[in-house]
């Protein structure tokens, strides 16, 4: 009986121990599950926050751009700029993506916005002028650099502003035919017009000096550089009024002349041909012509 009671006690103790172990195990499992849940939640929140950050979207856009996947790159950078719309690097990458897609107009708009917000972002000038040059948009380059306060960019692209050619002589009123010369300090081709229209690539190419005749003429000229950039237009107006020469002097004066064979009237300045008697008497007509002029005459 004592042995049985002892065994029952031992079994009861063992049972309690097992219960305690199960409770401890369950508690450990619950704690582990709670810790895992906390970790998963934290990681999820971190990843969610990271994926929603400008840095994450920008990095993904940069990676896609570098491998030539421009559509994905544009999608990522669009998300990035929704988070930080005025980020300079983000705007520049967006412009690069548009340029790679041959969407020059969109790229130029983005770069213009970037420069307006940060004129010290020199890389933006590099890409924008490259795009303007490809489009032969000299006016846009001229406007950009005239408003530029970035000394580095100005020094780099100074030669992108061709000067207007020089027309000589200066416009004005002249009393003689004028020889017009057009010169440029920039390497390129000069185009000009004489009908007051604005010159372009379809206008006359200047190959040497030319003359302006009587009347009013407006000469306009541009120079197109080897880079395809166009200067501003030079313009000169010429009014040429030639002096009218005096009428040529004819001698002898008008009148009626009577000839006798071999002789002339003593009252008129008339002589016979070669001063010899002949059947044909003539009156010599003299016309005095001013220097520099040509005389034309008729008998009818």
PDB file of C-alpha atoms in Angstrom:
ATOM      1  CA  UNK A   1       0.000   0.000   0.000  1.00  0.00           C
ATOM      2  CA  UNK A   2       2.815   2.350   0.900  1.00  0.00           C
ATOM      3  CA  UNK A   3       4.559   1.489  -2.359  1.00  0.00           C
ATOM      4  CA  UNK A   4       1.395   2.193  -4.312  1.00  0.00           C
ATOM      5  CA  UNK A   5       0.877   5.504  -2.557  1.00  0.00           C
ATOM      6  CA  UNK A   6       4.497   6.421  -3.263  1.00  0.00           C
ATOM      7  CA  UNK A   7       4.065   5.605  -6.923  1.00  0.00           C
ATOM      8  CA  UNK A   8       0.877   7.680  -7.099  1.00  0.00           C
ATOM      9  CA  UNK A   9       2.674  10.617  -5.572  1.00  0.00           C
ATOM     10  CA  UNK A  10       5.530  10.260  -8.061  1.00  0.00           C
ATOM     11  CA  UNK A  11       3.037  10.054 -10.954  1.00  0.00           C
ATOM     12  CA  UNK A  12       1.227  13.137  -9.677  1.00  0.00           C
ATOM     13  CA  UNK A  13       4.517  15.026  -9.459  1.00  0.00           C
ATOM     14  CA  UNK A  14       5.519  13.899 -12.945  1.00  0.00           C
ATOM     15  CA  UNK A  15       2.128  14.927 -14.291  1.00  0.00           C
ATOM     16  CA  UNK A  16       2.506  18.403 -12.802  1.00  0.00           C
ATOM     17  CA  UNK A  17       5.982  18.667 -14.272  1.00  0.00           C
ATOM     18  CA  UNK A  18       4.674  17.706 -17.679  1.00  0.00           C
ATOM     19  CA  UNK A  19       1.903  20.296 -17.381  1.00  0.00           C
ATOM     20  CA  UNK A  20       4.438  22.920 -16.401  1.00  0.00           C
ATOM     21  CA  UNK A  21       6.690  21.946 -19.334  1.00  0.00           C
ATOM     22  CA  UNK A  22       3.768  22.166 -21.745  1.00  0.00           C
ATOM     23  CA  UNK A  23       2.831  25.582 -20.410  1.00  0.00           C
ATOM     24  CA  UNK A  24       6.430  26.768 -20.678  1.00  0.00           C
ATOM     25  CA  UNK A  25       6.676  25.381 -24.221  1.00  0.00           C
ATOM     26  CA  UNK A  26       3.396  27.044 -25.184  1.00  0.00           C
ATOM     27  CA  UNK A  27       4.585  30.308 -23.680  1.00  0.00           C
ATOM     28  CA  UNK A  28       7.847  30.077 -25.601  1.00  0.00           C
ATOM     29  CA  UNK A  29       5.933  29.416 -28.820  1.00  0.00           C
ATOM     30  CA  UNK A  30       3.634  32.376 -28.144  1.00  0.00           C
ATOM     31  CA  UNK A  31       6.557  34.649 -27.362  1.00  0.00           C
ATOM     32  CA  UNK A  32       8.403  33.487 -30.488  1.00  0.00           C
ATOM     33  CA  UNK A  33       5.296  34.058 -32.581  1.00  0.00           C
ATOM     34  CA  UNK A  34       4.868  37.527 -31.115  1.00  0.00           C
ATOM     35  CA  UNK A  35       8.509  38.391 -31.745  1.00  0.00           C
ATOM     36  CA  UNK A  36       8.268  37.068 -35.314  1.00  0.00           C
ATOM     37  CA  UNK A  37       5.123  39.108 -35.891  1.00  0.00           C
ATOM     38  CA  UNK A  38       6.847  42.223 -34.608  1.00  0.00           C
ATOM     39  CA  UNK A  39       9.863  41.570 -36.813  1.00  0.00           C
ATOM     40  CA  UNK A  40       7.735  40.897 -39.892  1.00  0.00           C
ATOM     41  CA  UNK A  41       5.664  43.974 -39.264  1.00  0.00           C
ATOM     42  CA  UNK A  42       8.771  46.101 -38.770  1.00  0.00           C
ATOM     43  CA  UNK A  43      10.389  44.755 -41.925  1.00  0.00           C
ATOM     44  CA  UNK A  44       7.212  45.266 -43.887  1.00  0.00           C
ATOM     45  CA  UNK A  45       6.861  48.803 -42.647  1.00  0.00           C
ATOM     46  CA  UNK A  46      10.514  49.476 -43.415  1.00  0.00           C
ATOM     47  CA  UNK A  47      10.262  48.032 -46.924  1.00  0.00           C
ATOM     48  CA  UNK A  48       7.013  49.859 -47.521  1.00  0.00           C
ATOM     49  CA  UNK A  49       8.549  53.085 -46.346  1.00  0.00           C
ATOM     50  CA  UNK A  50      11.689  52.433 -48.393  1.00  0.00           C
ATOM     51  CA  UNK A  51       9.708  51.630 -51.550  1.00  0.00           C
ATOM     52  CA  UNK A  52       7.757  54.816 -51.074  1.00  0.00           C
ATOM     53  CA  UNK A  53      10.900  56.934 -50.733  1.00  0.00           C
ATOM     54  CA  UNK A  54      12.427  59.206 -53.365  1.00  0.00           C
ATOM     55  CA  UNK A  55      15.801  57.494 -53.009  1.00  0.00           C
ATOM     56  CA  UNK A  56      14.384  54.039 -53.758  1.00  0.00           C
ATOM     57  CA  UNK A  57      12.400  55.168 -56.818  1.00  0.00           C
ATOM     58  CA  UNK A  58      15.315  57.257 -58.106  1.00  0.00           C
ATOM     59  CA  UNK A  59      17.738  54.339 -57.753  1.00  0.00           C
ATOM     60  CA  UNK A  60      15.356  52.031 -59.644  1.00  0.00           C
ATOM     61  CA  UNK A  61      14.928  54.658 -62.366  1.00  0.00           C
ATOM     62  CA  UNK A  62      18.690  55.073 -62.673  1.00  0.00           C
ATOM     63  CA  UNK A  63      19.219  51.323 -62.958  1.00  0.00           C
ATOM     64  CA  UNK A  64      16.550  50.972 -65.651  1.00  0.00           C
ATOM     65  CA  UNK A  65      17.946  53.942 -67.565  1.00  0.00           C
ATOM     66  CA  UNK A  66      21.448  52.468 -67.549  1.00  0.00           C
ATOM     67  CA  UNK A  67      20.268  49.200 -69.087  1.00  0.00           C
ATOM     68  CA  UNK A  68      18.160  51.002 -71.702  1.00  0.00           C
ATOM     69  CA  UNK A  69      14.738  50.184 -70.261  1.00  0.00           C
ATOM     70  CA  UNK A  70      13.475  53.751 -70.690  1.00  0.00           C
ATOM     71  CA  UNK A  71       9.782  53.029 -70.127  1.00  0.00           C
ATOM     72  CA  UNK A  72      10.453  51.511 -66.695  1.00  0.00           C
ATOM     73  CA  UNK A  73      12.940  54.265 -65.936  1.00  0.00           C
ATOM     74  CA  UNK A  74      10.313  56.907 -66.723  1.00  0.00           C
ATOM     75  CA  UNK A  75       7.750  55.102 -64.565  1.00  0.00           C
ATOM     76  CA  UNK A  76      10.098  55.044 -61.568  1.00  0.00           C
ATOM     77  CA  UNK A  77      11.278  58.635 -61.934  1.00  0.00           C
ATOM     78  CA  UNK A  78       7.672  59.818 -62.254  1.00  0.00           C
ATOM     79  CA  UNK A  79       6.937  58.171 -58.893  1.00  0.00           C
ATOM     80  CA  UNK A  80      10.076  59.707 -57.415  1.00  0.00           C
ATOM     81  CA  UNK A  81       9.115  63.214 -58.541  1.00  0.00           C
ATOM     82  CA  UNK A  82       5.670  62.806 -57.036  1.00  0.00           C
ATOM     83  CA  UNK A  83       7.476  62.458 -53.726  1.00  0.00           C
ATOM     84  CA  UNK A  84       9.937  65.329 -54.345  1.00  0.00           C
ATOM     85  CA  UNK A  85       8.825  67.365 -57.365  1.00  0.00           C
ATOM     86  CA  UNK A  86      11.709  69.864 -57.268  1.00  0.00           C
ATOM     87  CA  UNK A  87      14.608  67.478 -56.811  1.00  0.00           C
ATOM     88  CA  UNK A  88      17.362  68.603 -59.221  1.00  0.00           C
ATOM     89  CA  UNK A  89      18.844  65.153 -59.794  1.00  0.00           C
ATOM     90  CA  UNK A  90      15.392  63.699 -60.356  1.00  0.00           C
ATOM     91  CA  UNK A  91      14.489  66.349 -62.919  1.00  0.00           C
ATOM     92  CA  UNK A  92      17.785  65.888 -64.721  1.00  0.00           C
ATOM     93  CA  UNK A  93      17.328  62.108 -64.913  1.00  0.00           C
ATOM     94  CA  UNK A  94      13.810  62.621 -66.235  1.00  0.00           C
ATOM     95  CA  UNK A  95      15.208  64.890 -68.967  1.00  0.00           C
ATOM     96  CA  UNK A  96      17.865  62.288 -69.827  1.00  0.00           C
ATOM     97  CA  UNK A  97      15.178  59.625 -70.178  1.00  0.00           C
ATOM     98  CA  UNK A  98      13.072  61.838 -72.455  1.00  0.00           C
ATOM     99  CA  UNK A  99      16.131  62.650 -74.551  1.00  0.00           C
ATOM    100  CA  UNK A 100      16.932  58.934 -74.884  1.00  0.00           C
ATOM    101  CA  UNK A 101      13.379  58.406 -76.100  1.00  0.00           C
ATOM    102  CA  UNK A 102      13.885  61.178 -78.700  1.00  0.00           C
ATOM    103  CA  UNK A 103      11.282  63.319 -76.956  1.00  0.00           C
ATOM    104  CA  UNK A 104      13.380  66.453 -77.210  1.00  0.00           C
ATOM    105  CA  UNK A 105      10.550  68.866 -76.530  1.00  0.00           C
ATOM    106  CA  UNK A 106       9.663  67.157 -73.230  1.00  0.00           C
ATOM    107  CA  UNK A 107      13.321  66.974 -72.233  1.00  0.00           C
ATOM    108  CA  UNK A 108      13.819  70.672 -72.993  1.00  0.00           C
ATOM    109  CA  UNK A 109      10.787  71.648 -70.913  1.00  0.00           C
ATOM    110  CA  UNK A 110      12.105  69.706 -67.911  1.00  0.00           C
ATOM    111  CA  UNK A 111      15.593  71.218 -68.231  1.00  0.00           C
ATOM    112  CA  UNK A 112      14.192  74.731 -68.562  1.00  0.00           C
ATOM    113  CA  UNK A 113      12.264  74.156 -65.331  1.00  0.00           C
ATOM    114  CA  UNK A 114      15.403  72.813 -63.646  1.00  0.00           C
ATOM    115  CA  UNK A 115      17.531  75.792 -64.707  1.00  0.00           C
ATOM    116  CA  UNK A 116      14.826  78.250 -63.660  1.00  0.00           C
ATOM    117  CA  UNK A 117      14.924  76.748 -60.182  1.00  0.00           C
ATOM    118  CA  UNK A 118      18.675  76.222 -59.954  1.00  0.00           C
ATOM    119  CA  UNK A 119      20.844  78.163 -62.400  1.00  0.00           C
ATOM    120  CA  UNK A 120      23.989  76.620 -60.906  1.00  0.00           C
ATOM    121  CA  UNK A 121      23.142  73.120 -62.141  1.00  0.00           C
ATOM    122  CA  UNK A 122      25.682  73.187 -64.982  1.00  0.00           C
ATOM    123  CA  UNK A 123      24.881  69.739 -66.352  1.00  0.00           C
ATOM    124  CA  UNK A 124      21.437  70.991 -67.272  1.00  0.00           C
ATOM    125  CA  UNK A 125      22.987  73.581 -69.594  1.00  0.00           C
ATOM    126  CA  UNK A 126      25.107  70.906 -71.255  1.00  0.00           C
ATOM    127  CA  UNK A 127      22.148  68.707 -72.128  1.00  0.00           C
ATOM    128  CA  UNK A 128      19.783  71.561 -72.988  1.00  0.00           C
ATOM    129  CA  UNK A 129      22.223  73.227 -75.405  1.00  0.00           C
ATOM    130  CA  UNK A 130      22.917  69.829 -76.963  1.00  0.00           C
ATOM    131  CA  UNK A 131      19.195  69.410 -77.602  1.00  0.00           C
ATOM    132  CA  UNK A 132      18.769  72.973 -78.873  1.00  0.00           C
ATOM    133  CA  UNK A 133      21.705  72.475 -81.243  1.00  0.00           C
ATOM    134  CA  UNK A 134      20.220  69.247 -82.586  1.00  0.00           C
ATOM    135  CA  UNK A 135      16.994  71.152 -83.245  1.00  0.00           C
ATOM    136  CA  UNK A 136      18.950  74.098 -84.785  1.00  0.00           C
ATOM    137  CA  UNK A 137      17.137  76.344 -82.336  1.00  0.00           C
ATOM    138  CA  UNK A 138      19.594  79.243 -82.289  1.00  0.00           C
ATOM    139  CA  UNK A 139      17.068  81.667 -80.828  1.00  0.00           C
ATOM    140  CA  UNK A 140      16.537  79.426 -77.801  1.00  0.00           C
ATOM    141  CA  UNK A 141      20.311  79.111 -77.217  1.00  0.00           C
ATOM    142  CA  UNK A 142      20.691  82.871 -77.521  1.00  0.00           C
ATOM    143  CA  UNK A 143      17.903  83.503 -75.008  1.00  0.00           C
ATOM    144  CA  UNK A 144      19.254  80.860 -72.627  1.00  0.00           C
ATOM    145  CA  UNK A 145      22.790  82.251 -72.563  1.00  0.00           C
ATOM    146  CA  UNK A 146      21.721  85.896 -72.457  1.00  0.00           C
ATOM    147  CA  UNK A 147      19.795  85.168 -69.250  1.00  0.00           C
ATOM    148  CA  UNK A 148      22.478  82.838 -67.878  1.00  0.00           C
ATOM    149  CA  UNK A 149      24.278  83.822 -64.663  1.00  0.00           C
ATOM    150  CA  UNK A 150      26.275  80.604 -64.474  1.00  0.00           C
ATOM    151  CA  UNK A 151      29.819  81.767 -65.281  1.00  0.00           C
ATOM    152  CA  UNK A 152      31.048  78.246 -65.964  1.00  0.00           C
ATOM    153  CA  UNK A 153      28.331  77.631 -68.540  1.00  0.00           C
ATOM    154  CA  UNK A 154      28.843  81.058 -70.140  1.00  0.00           C
ATOM    155  CA  UNK A 155      32.570  80.464 -70.542  1.00  0.00           C
ATOM    156  CA  UNK A 156      31.970  77.016 -72.000  1.00  0.00           C
ATOM    157  CA  UNK A 157      29.368  78.089 -74.566  1.00  0.00           C
ATOM    158  CA  UNK A 158      30.513  81.588 -75.440  1.00  0.00           C
ATOM    159  CA  UNK A 159      31.185  80.570 -79.063  1.00  0.00           C
ATOM    160  CA  UNK A 160      27.598  79.358 -79.384  1.00  0.00           C
ATOM    161  CA  UNK A 161      26.487  82.974 -79.834  1.00  0.00           C
ATOM    162  CA  UNK A 162      27.592  84.014 -83.350  1.00  0.00           C
ATOM    163  CA  UNK A 163      27.724  87.769 -83.844  1.00  0.00           C
ATOM    164  CA  UNK A 164      25.640  89.445 -86.513  1.00  0.00           C
ATOM    165  CA  UNK A 165      27.667  90.058 -89.703  1.00  0.00           C
ATOM    166  CA  UNK A 166      28.885  93.538 -90.633  1.00  0.00           C
ATOM    167  CA  UNK A 167      27.465  95.271 -93.701  1.00  0.00           C
ATOM    168  CA  UNK A 168      29.583  98.006 -95.265  1.00  0.00           C
ATOM    169  CA  UNK A 169      29.229 100.797 -96.079  1.00  0.00           C
ATOM    170  CA  UNK A 170      26.671 101.926 -93.532  1.00  0.00           C
ATOM    171  CA  UNK A 171      23.172 102.581 -94.733  1.00  0.00           C
ATOM    172  CA  UNK A 172      22.220 106.067 -95.836  1.00  0.00           C
ATOM    173  CA  UNK A 173      21.620 108.256 -98.863  1.00  0.00           C
ATOM    174  CA  UNK A 174      24.209 108.154-101.643  1.00  0.00           C
ATOM    175  CA  UNK A 175      24.542 109.858-105.022  1.00  0.00           C
ATOM    176  CA  UNK A 176      26.496 107.013-106.642  1.00  0.00           C
ATOM    177  CA  UNK A 177      26.221 103.254-107.127  1.00  0.00           C
ATOM    178  CA  UNK A 178      27.358 101.469-103.950  1.00  0.00           C
ATOM    179  CA  UNK A 179      29.419  98.283-103.619  1.00  0.00           C
ATOM    180  CA  UNK A 180      28.198  96.232-100.649  1.00  0.00           C
ATOM    181  CA  UNK A 181      30.519  94.011 -98.600  1.00  0.00           C
ATOM    182  CA  UNK A 182      29.365  91.637 -95.828  1.00  0.00           C
ATOM    183  CA  UNK A 183      31.838  90.207 -93.307  1.00  0.00           C
ATOM    184  CA  UNK A 184      31.602  87.935 -90.266  1.00  0.00           C
ATOM    185  CA  UNK A 185      34.024  87.259 -87.438  1.00  0.00           C
ATOM    186  CA  UNK A 186      32.529  83.780 -87.019  1.00  0.00           C
ATOM    187  CA  UNK A 187      33.288  80.784 -89.188  1.00  0.00           C
ATOM    188  CA  UNK A 188      30.284  79.867 -91.292  1.00  0.00           C
ATOM    189  CA  UNK A 189      28.149  80.864 -94.265  1.00  0.00           C
ATOM    190  CA  UNK A 190      26.586  84.290 -94.789  1.00  0.00           C
ATOM    191  CA  UNK A 191      23.088  84.531 -96.256  1.00  0.00           C
ATOM    192  CA  UNK A 192      21.547  87.829 -97.332  1.00  0.00           C
ATOM    193  CA  UNK A 193      18.481  89.432 -98.901  1.00  0.00           C
ATOM    194  CA  UNK A 194      17.895  92.743-100.700  1.00  0.00           C
ATOM    195  CA  UNK A 195      14.074  92.738-100.627  1.00  0.00           C
ATOM    196  CA  UNK A 196      13.629  93.581 -96.920  1.00  0.00           C
ATOM    197  CA  UNK A 197      12.778  89.923 -96.109  1.00  0.00           C
ATOM    198  CA  UNK A 198      14.444  88.063 -93.226  1.00  0.00           C
ATOM    199  CA  UNK A 199      17.311  85.899 -94.531  1.00  0.00           C
ATOM    200  CA  UNK A 200      17.410  82.174 -93.898  1.00  0.00           C
ATOM    201  CA  UNK A 201      19.054  79.075 -95.355  1.00  0.00           C
ATOM    202  CA  UNK A 202      17.095  79.501 -98.584  1.00  0.00           C
ATOM    203  CA  UNK A 203      18.338  83.061 -99.150  1.00  0.00           C
ATOM    204  CA  UNK A 204      21.242  84.093-101.370  1.00  0.00           C
ATOM    205  CA  UNK A 205      24.676  82.915-100.202  1.00  0.00           C
ATOM    206  CA  UNK A 206      27.210  85.688 -99.955  1.00  0.00           C
ATOM    207  CA  UNK A 207      30.166  84.896-102.197  1.00  0.00           C
ATOM    208  CA  UNK A 208      31.570  88.381-102.752  1.00  0.00           C
ATOM    209  CA  UNK A 209      30.717  92.071-102.902  1.00  0.00           C
ATOM    210  CA  UNK A 210      27.802  93.237-105.040  1.00  0.00           C
ATOM    211  CA  UNK A 211      26.497  96.572-106.328  1.00  0.00           C
ATOM    212  CA  UNK A 212      23.283  98.412-105.513  1.00  0.00           C
ATOM    213  CA  UNK A 213      21.688 100.467-108.241  1.00  0.00           C
ATOM    214  CA  UNK A 214      19.533 103.546-107.960  1.00  0.00           C
ATOM    215  CA  UNK A 215      16.586 103.381-105.603  1.00  0.00           C
ATOM    216  CA  UNK A 216      15.933 102.334-102.000  1.00  0.00           C
ATOM    217  CA  UNK A 217      17.208  98.906-100.961  1.00  0.00           C
ATOM    218  CA  UNK A 218      17.327  97.177 -97.564  1.00  0.00           C
ATOM    219  CA  UNK A 219      20.157  94.675 -97.181  1.00  0.00           C
ATOM    220  CA  UNK A 220      19.770  92.075 -94.417  1.00  0.00           C
ATOM    221  CA  UNK A 221      22.285  89.358 -93.523  1.00  0.00           C
ATOM    222  CA  UNK A 222      22.872  86.480 -91.112  1.00  0.00           C
ATOM    223  CA  UNK A 223      25.727  84.060 -90.539  1.00  0.00           C
ATOM    224  CA  UNK A 224      25.110  80.342 -89.985  1.00  0.00           C
ATOM    225  CA  UNK A 225      28.023  78.726 -88.151  1.00  0.00           C
ATOM    226  CA  UNK A 226      29.513  75.315 -88.796  1.00  0.00           C
ATOM    227  CA  UNK A 227      27.470  74.069 -85.790  1.00  0.00           C
ATOM    228  CA  UNK A 228      24.291  75.180 -87.579  1.00  0.00           C
ATOM    229  CA  UNK A 229      23.660  78.108 -85.243  1.00  0.00           C
ATOM    230  CA  UNK A 230      22.254  81.338 -86.663  1.00  0.00           C
ATOM    231  CA  UNK A 231      23.281  84.846 -85.694  1.00  0.00           C
ATOM    232  CA  UNK A 232      20.974  87.783 -85.225  1.00  0.00           C
ATOM    233  CA  UNK A 233      20.117  89.713 -88.387  1.00  0.00           C
ATOM    234  CA  UNK A 234      22.122  92.741 -89.563  1.00  0.00           C
ATOM    235  CA  UNK A 235      20.202  95.320 -91.551  1.00  0.00           C
ATOM    236  CA  UNK A 236      21.174  98.447 -93.497  1.00  0.00           C
ATOM    237  CA  UNK A 237      18.947 100.615 -95.726  1.00  0.00           C
ATOM    238  CA  UNK A 238      20.434 102.386 -98.727  1.00  0.00           C
ATOM    239  CA  UNK A 239      18.833 105.186-100.729  1.00  0.00           C
ATOM    240  CA  UNK A 240      20.762 105.833-103.935  1.00  0.00           C
ATOM    241  CA  UNK A 241      19.892 108.969-105.908  1.00  0.00           C
ATOM    242  CA  UNK A 242      22.223 109.419-108.859  1.00  0.00           C
ATOM    243  CA  UNK A 243      23.032 112.961-110.011  1.00  0.00           C
ATOM    244  CA  UNK A 244      21.426 113.823-113.356  1.00  0.00           C
ATOM    245  CA  UNK A 245      24.106 115.064-115.764  1.00  0.00           C
ATOM    246  CA  UNK A 246      23.655 118.283-117.717  1.00  0.00           C
ATOM    247  CA  UNK A 247      22.487 117.873-121.292  1.00  0.00           C
ATOM    248  CA  UNK A 248      25.435 117.383-123.655  1.00  0.00           C
ATOM    249  CA  UNK A 249      26.499 120.510-125.600  1.00  0.00           C
ATOM    250  CA  UNK A 250      25.937 120.324-129.370  1.00  0.00           C
ATOM    251  CA  UNK A 251      27.700 122.687-131.781  1.00  0.00           C
ATOM    252  CA  UNK A 252      27.007 124.448-133.990  1.00  0.00           C
ATOM    253  CA  UNK A 253      23.667 125.697-132.736  1.00  0.00           C
ATOM    254  CA  UNK A 254      20.413 124.760-134.377  1.00  0.00           C
ATOM    255  CA  UNK A 255      19.655 126.708-137.564  1.00  0.00           C
ATOM    256  CA  UNK A 256      19.396 126.666-141.350  1.00  0.00           C
ATOM    257  CA  UNK A 257      22.644 126.436-143.237  1.00  0.00           C
ATOM    258  CA  UNK A 258      23.197 127.169-146.943  1.00  0.00           C
ATOM    259  CA  UNK A 259      26.148 125.609-148.675  1.00  0.00           C
ATOM    260  CA  UNK A 260      27.895 126.622-151.936  1.00  0.00           C
ATOM    261  CA  UNK A 261      29.976 123.992-153.663  1.00  0.00           C
ATOM    262  CA  UNK A 262      33.314 124.058-151.962  1.00  0.00           C
ATOM    263  CA  UNK A 263      32.435 127.076-149.879  1.00  0.00           C
ATOM    264  CA  UNK A 264      30.495 127.834-146.754  1.00  0.00           C
ATOM    265  CA  UNK A 265      28.409 130.761-145.647  1.00  0.00           C
ATOM    266  CA  UNK A 266      30.597 133.377-144.070  1.00  0.00           C
ATOM    267  CA  UNK A 267      28.035 133.919-141.347  1.00  0.00           C
ATOM    268  CA  UNK A 268      27.883 130.253-140.130  1.00  0.00           C
ATOM    269  CA  UNK A 269      30.489 127.899-138.820  1.00  0.00           C
ATOM    270  CA  UNK A 270      30.246 125.390-141.656  1.00  0.00           C
ATOM    271  CA  UNK A 271      32.995 123.638-143.537  1.00  0.00           C
ATOM    272  CA  UNK A 272      33.192 121.230-146.439  1.00  0.00           C
ATOM    273  CA  UNK A 273      34.513 117.723-146.085  1.00  0.00           C
ATOM    274  CA  UNK A 274      38.304 117.849-145.622  1.00  0.00           C
ATOM    275  CA  UNK A 275      38.264 121.493-146.823  1.00  0.00           C
ATOM    276  CA  UNK A 276      38.348 120.365-150.476  1.00  0.00           C
ATOM    277  CA  UNK A 277      35.890 121.079-153.285  1.00  0.00           C
ATOM    278  CA  UNK A 278      33.448 118.173-153.521  1.00  0.00           C
ATOM    279  CA  UNK A 279      29.979 117.374-154.699  1.00  0.00           C
ATOM    280  CA  UNK A 280      28.922 116.500-151.140  1.00  0.00           C
ATOM    281  CA  UNK A 281      29.004 119.305-148.563  1.00  0.00           C
ATOM    282  CA  UNK A 282      28.734 118.460-144.821  1.00  0.00           C
ATOM    283  CA  UNK A 283      28.266 120.267-141.567  1.00  0.00           C
ATOM    284  CA  UNK A 284      30.415 118.908-138.726  1.00  0.00           C
ATOM    285  CA  UNK A 285      28.488 118.361-135.486  1.00  0.00           C
ATOM    286  CA  UNK A 286      30.408 118.311-132.228  1.00  0.00           C
ATOM    287  CA  UNK A 287      28.963 116.892-128.972  1.00  0.00           C
ATOM    288  CA  UNK A 288      30.757 117.681-125.712  1.00  0.00           C
ATOM    289  CA  UNK A 289      30.429 114.702-123.309  1.00  0.00           C
ATOM    290  CA  UNK A 290      31.217 115.004-119.536  1.00  0.00           C
ATOM    291  CA  UNK A 291      33.868 112.670-118.145  1.00  0.00           C
ATOM    292  CA  UNK A 292      32.497 109.336-116.986  1.00  0.00           C
ATOM    293  CA  UNK A 293      29.431 109.390-119.223  1.00  0.00           C
ATOM    294  CA  UNK A 294      28.534 107.777-122.538  1.00  0.00           C
ATOM    295  CA  UNK A 295      26.666 109.760-125.179  1.00  0.00           C
ATOM    296  CA  UNK A 296      24.009 108.347-127.510  1.00  0.00           C
ATOM    297  CA  UNK A 297      22.677 110.284-130.500  1.00  0.00           C
ATOM    298  CA  UNK A 298      20.186 110.078-133.350  1.00  0.00           C
ATOM    299  CA  UNK A 299      19.371 112.121-136.526  1.00  0.00           C
ATOM    300  CA  UNK A 300      15.628 111.566-136.497  1.00  0.00           C
TER     301      UNK A 300
END
